[in-house]
Amino acid sequence: QIQLVQSGPELKKPGESVKISCKASGYTFTDYAMNWVKQAPGNGLKWMGWINTQTGKPTYADDFKQRFVFSLETSASTAYLQINNLNIEDTATYFCTRGDYWGQGVMVTVSS
Amino acid sequence: DIQMTQSPSFLSASVGDRVTLSCKASQNINKYLAWYQQKLGEAPKLLIYNANSLQTGIPSRFSGSGSGTDFTLTISSLQPEDVATYFCLQHNSWFTFGSGTKLEIK
């Protein structure tokens, strides 16, 4: 069956970086783009952008053009989200999704 | 940028009620609209795509309608397991989520 399995929760300090993973299984990884979505505590969903899994080209929403990096390890059917220079406002759950299937989400907490 | 406005923000209804949720786009998005259900602590689940197509495995009490700027998600007979927040998503031009409707049982 189709699954997107994400890495575990992260606790980071301001200024640090974090890299979270999203491993796909049950389908051909390169047949679907991978999107990333942010959900701050108690808030709604915000689309961060997507990565073309055939070419590796990322596209970022306006609010995520600085400090955010999408990447792939195609041989492992895995997508990554890296956030650099973390700040308190990055505290959120981050989901990967191909639209119809979603990862379980990764809670990233940024606290001094 | 396309803005998506959902109403109401909060809805309380009884088991068996017919429930209607609204989503309005700031400009024409044709039928490029999806509805998601998110239960507490879980990832969103796709219910409806292309405004009115029921995702595989979703109960038939859920239905979607609309095109252009006005869209509706209807639950024909509310069940206890439908307690959740419901989001709409437009994908006509980039992607924008609505702010959600939180649905509870009265």
Tab-separated table of C-alpha atoms in Angstrom:
chain	number	residue	atom	x	y	z
A	1	GLN	CA	0.000	0.000	0.000
A	2	ILE	CA	1.036	3.577	-0.553
A	3	GLN	CA	2.775	5.160	2.413
A	4	LEU	CA	4.719	8.303	3.195
A	5	VAL	CA	6.693	7.792	6.393
A	6	GLN	CA	8.388	10.803	7.940
A	7	SER	CA	11.209	11.030	10.445
A	8	GLY	CA	10.732	11.665	14.142
A	9	PRO	CA	10.170	14.819	16.216
A	10	GLU	CA	12.940	17.371	16.523
A	11	LEU	CA	13.904	19.797	19.288
A	12	LYS	CA	16.246	22.533	18.149
A	13	LYS	CA	17.650	25.845	19.358
A	14	PRO	CA	17.279	29.120	17.459
A	15	GLY	CA	19.914	29.431	14.750
A	16	GLU	CA	20.321	25.682	14.276
A	17	SER	CA	19.285	23.665	11.226
A	18	VAL	CA	17.039	20.653	10.870
A	19	LYS	CA	16.589	18.128	8.072
A	20	ILE	CA	13.505	15.968	8.033
A	21	SER	CA	12.797	13.062	5.714
A	22	CYS	CA	9.810	11.599	3.925
A	23	LYS	CA	10.184	8.046	2.614
A	24	ALA	CA	7.694	6.917	-0.002
A	25	SER	CA	6.685	3.345	-0.678
A	26	GLY	CA	4.032	1.481	-2.617
A	27	TYR	CA	4.325	3.535	-5.815
A	28	THR	CA	6.875	4.811	-8.289
A	29	PHE	CA	8.471	7.752	-6.488
A	30	THR	CA	9.163	9.755	-9.644
A	31	ASP	CA	5.559	9.572	-10.877
A	32	TYR	CA	4.368	12.233	-8.407
A	33	ALA	CA	5.676	15.566	-7.217
A	34	MET	CA	6.211	15.930	-3.482
A	35	ASN	CA	4.737	18.864	-1.629
A	36	TRP	CA	5.557	20.227	1.801
A	37	VAL	CA	2.955	21.764	4.126
A	38	LYS	CA	3.425	23.626	7.422
A	39	GLN	CA	0.953	23.604	10.296
A	40	ALA	CA	1.828	25.865	13.225
A	41	PRO	CA	0.310	24.891	16.618
A	42	GLY	CA	-3.438	25.463	16.621
A	43	ASN	CA	-3.296	26.911	13.119
A	44	GLY	CA	-4.311	25.938	9.645
A	45	LEU	CA	-2.323	24.511	6.781
A	46	LYS	CA	0.181	26.456	4.699
A	47	TRP	CA	1.618	25.161	1.426
A	48	MET	CA	5.394	25.585	1.395
A	49	GLY	CA	6.130	24.419	-2.130
A	50	TRP	CA	6.937	21.297	-4.063
A	51	ILE	CA	9.765	19.405	-5.667
A	52	ASN	CA	9.703	17.756	-9.074
A	53	THR	CA	10.763	14.194	-8.298
A	54	GLN	CA	11.869	13.591	-11.885
A	55	THR	CA	14.186	16.595	-12.230
A	56	GLY	CA	14.815	17.535	-8.595
A	57	LYS	CA	13.753	21.108	-9.287
A	58	PRO	CA	12.198	22.747	-6.214
A	59	THR	CA	9.536	25.456	-6.246
A	60	TYR	CA	9.040	27.514	-3.118
A	61	ALA	CA	6.023	29.537	-2.011
A	62	ASP	CA	6.859	33.189	-1.341
A	63	ASP	CA	7.101	32.811	2.438
A	64	PHE	CA	9.526	29.912	2.119
A	65	LYS	CA	12.114	31.180	-0.390
A	66	GLN	CA	14.703	31.886	2.273
A	67	ARG	CA	16.146	29.276	4.680
A	68	PHE	CA	14.124	26.336	3.269
A	69	VAL	CA	15.585	23.649	1.024
A	70	PHE	CA	13.794	20.734	-0.652
A	71	SER	CA	15.918	17.838	-1.877
A	72	LEU	CA	15.676	14.227	-2.962
A	73	GLU	CA	17.424	10.901	-2.667
A	74	THR	CA	15.637	9.246	-5.566
A	75	SER	CA	17.390	5.891	-5.165
A	76	ALA	CA	15.849	5.707	-1.681
A	77	SER	CA	12.452	7.144	-2.694
A	78	THR	CA	12.985	9.841	-0.088
A	79	ALA	CA	12.333	13.569	-0.041
A	80	TYR	CA	13.911	15.952	2.424
A	81	LEU	CA	13.068	19.321	3.914
A	82	GLN	CA	15.889	21.294	5.460
A	83	ILE	CA	15.268	24.460	7.453
A	84	ASN	CA	18.285	26.642	8.178
A	85	ASN	CA	18.744	29.319	10.826
A	86	LEU	CA	15.684	28.178	12.763
A	87	ASN	CA	13.582	30.680	14.707
A	88	ILE	CA	10.684	30.358	17.129
A	89	GLU	CA	8.138	30.875	14.336
A	90	ASP	CA	9.367	27.668	12.666
A	91	THR	CA	7.834	25.654	15.518
A	92	ALA	CA	5.239	23.582	13.675
A	93	THR	CA	4.329	20.220	12.251
A	94	TYR	CA	5.652	19.677	8.745
A	95	PHE	CA	3.892	17.301	6.381
A	96	CYS	CA	4.983	15.830	3.079
A	97	THR	CA	2.187	15.002	0.669
A	98	ARG	CA	1.584	14.002	-2.899
A	99	GLY	CA	-1.948	15.402	-2.545
A	100	ASP	CA	-3.902	12.238	-1.987
A	101	TYR	CA	-1.490	10.661	0.485
A	102	TRP	CA	0.175	12.401	3.411
A	103	GLY	CA	3.005	11.629	5.761
A	104	GLN	CA	2.216	11.495	9.456
A	105	GLY	CA	3.931	14.828	10.052
A	106	VAL	CA	7.065	15.851	11.934
A	107	MET	CA	6.807	18.129	14.946
A	108	VAL	CA	9.708	20.590	14.997
A	109	THR	CA	10.074	22.578	18.207
A	110	VAL	CA	12.427	25.546	18.313
A	111	SER	CA	13.203	26.729	21.817
A	112	SER	CA	16.151	28.275	23.592
B	1	ASP	CA	-2.612	35.434	-4.889
B	2	ILE	CA	-5.854	33.493	-4.585
B	3	GLN	CA	-7.479	33.693	-1.162
B	4	MET	CA	-9.802	30.986	0.121
B	5	THR	CA	-12.480	31.867	2.669
B	6	GLN	CA	-14.229	29.130	4.578
B	7	SER	CA	-17.432	29.511	6.580
B	8	PRO	CA	-18.453	29.002	9.213
B	9	SER	CA	-15.266	28.773	11.264
B	10	PHE	CA	-17.047	26.611	13.794
B	11	LEU	CA	-20.133	24.438	13.477
B	12	SER	CA	-21.997	22.377	16.034
B	13	ALA	CA	-24.584	19.900	14.754
B	14	SER	CA	-26.421	16.794	15.867
B	15	VAL	CA	-25.880	13.228	14.750
B	16	GLY	CA	-27.963	12.615	11.651
B	17	ASP	CA	-28.044	16.285	10.602
B	18	ARG	CA	-27.286	17.399	7.080
B	19	VAL	CA	-24.255	19.669	7.295
B	20	THR	CA	-23.040	22.147	4.690
B	21	LEU	CA	-19.625	23.793	4.691
B	22	SER	CA	-18.696	26.651	2.378
B	23	CYS	CA	-15.480	27.640	0.651
B	24	LYS	CA	-15.187	30.769	-1.507
B	25	ALA	CA	-12.287	31.655	-3.782
B	26	SER	CA	-11.194	35.248	-4.426
B	27	GLN	CA	-11.113	34.515	-8.155
B	28	ASN	CA	-12.189	31.818	-10.579
B	29	ILE	CA	-10.499	28.486	-9.853
B	30	ASN	CA	-12.652	26.418	-12.226
B	31	LYS	CA	-13.040	23.060	-10.444
B	32	TYR	CA	-9.526	22.874	-9.035
B	33	LEU	CA	-10.657	22.408	-5.477
B	34	ALA	CA	-10.162	19.651	-2.926
B	35	TRP	CA	-11.600	19.041	0.522
B	36	TYR	CA	-9.646	17.512	3.385
B	37	GLN	CA	-10.644	16.215	6.797
B	38	GLN	CA	-8.181	16.537	9.658
B	39	LYS	CA	-8.824	14.842	12.974
B	40	LEU	CA	-6.936	15.942	16.075
B	41	GLY	CA	-3.322	14.828	15.975
B	42	GLU	CA	-3.595	13.284	12.517
B	43	ALA	CA	-2.587	14.175	8.982
B	44	PRO	CA	-5.240	15.562	6.649
B	45	LYS	CA	-7.243	13.020	4.644
B	46	LEU	CA	-8.440	13.726	1.115
B	47	LEU	CA	-12.232	13.537	0.827
B	48	ILE	CA	-13.116	15.260	-2.441
B	49	TYR	CA	-11.041	16.256	-5.473
B	50	ASN	CA	-11.893	18.295	-8.570
B	51	ALA	CA	-14.714	19.880	-6.564
B	52	ASN	CA	-17.114	16.935	-6.734
B	53	SER	CA	-15.219	13.650	-7.122
B	54	LEU	CA	-15.295	11.349	-4.101
B	55	GLN	CA	-11.900	9.927	-3.164
B	56	THR	CA	-11.744	6.123	-3.042
B	57	GLY	CA	-12.744	4.714	0.335
B	58	ILE	CA	-14.560	7.825	1.538
B	59	PRO	CA	-18.169	7.254	2.705
B	60	SER	CA	-20.854	8.354	0.284
B	61	ARG	CA	-22.405	10.687	2.879
B	62	PHE	CA	-19.669	13.140	1.853
B	63	SER	CA	-20.231	15.107	-1.352
B	64	GLY	CA	-18.824	18.215	-2.978
B	65	SER	CA	-20.252	20.721	-5.398
B	66	GLY	CA	-19.486	24.022	-7.048
B	67	SER	CA	-17.234	25.599	-9.628
B	68	GLY	CA	-15.706	28.988	-10.282
B	69	THR	CA	-15.597	30.721	-6.906
B	70	ASP	CA	-18.224	29.041	-4.734
B	71	PHE	CA	-17.886	25.516	-3.373
B	72	THR	CA	-19.701	23.363	-0.852
B	73	LEU	CA	-18.919	20.230	1.119
B	74	THR	CA	-22.011	18.408	2.320
B	75	ILE	CA	-22.291	15.631	4.884
B	76	SER	CA	-25.706	14.119	4.319
B	77	SER	CA	-26.059	12.496	7.759
B	78	LEU	CA	-23.529	13.547	10.379
B	79	GLN	CA	-21.809	10.735	12.262
B	80	PRO	CA	-19.798	10.950	15.512
B	81	GLU	CA	-16.607	10.020	13.659
B	82	ASP	CA	-16.988	13.114	11.461
B	83	VAL	CA	-15.792	15.379	14.281
B	84	ALA	CA	-12.797	17.103	12.689
B	85	THR	CA	-11.588	20.266	11.019
B	86	TYR	CA	-12.323	20.513	7.302
B	87	PHE	CA	-10.069	22.415	4.911
B	88	CYS	CA	-10.505	23.349	1.288
B	89	LEU	CA	-7.519	23.656	-1.049
B	90	GLN	CA	-7.355	25.395	-4.399
B	91	HIS	CA	-4.766	24.269	-6.942
B	92	ASN	CA	-5.732	26.347	-9.955
B	93	SER	CA	-2.871	28.782	-9.373
B	94	TRP	CA	-0.257	27.578	-6.938
B	95	PHE	CA	-1.887	26.158	-3.820
B	96	THR	CA	-3.905	27.855	-1.096
B	97	PHE	CA	-5.706	26.312	1.854
B	98	GLY	CA	-8.773	27.782	3.466
B	99	SER	CA	-8.627	28.524	7.189
B	100	GLY	CA	-10.830	25.574	8.087
B	101	THR	CA	-14.207	24.748	9.618
B	102	LYS	CA	-14.155	22.977	12.971
B	103	LEU	CA	-17.083	20.588	13.227
B	104	GLU	CA	-18.322	19.204	16.504
B	105	ILE	CA	-21.287	17.117	17.640
B	106	LYS	CA	-23.971	18.954	19.611
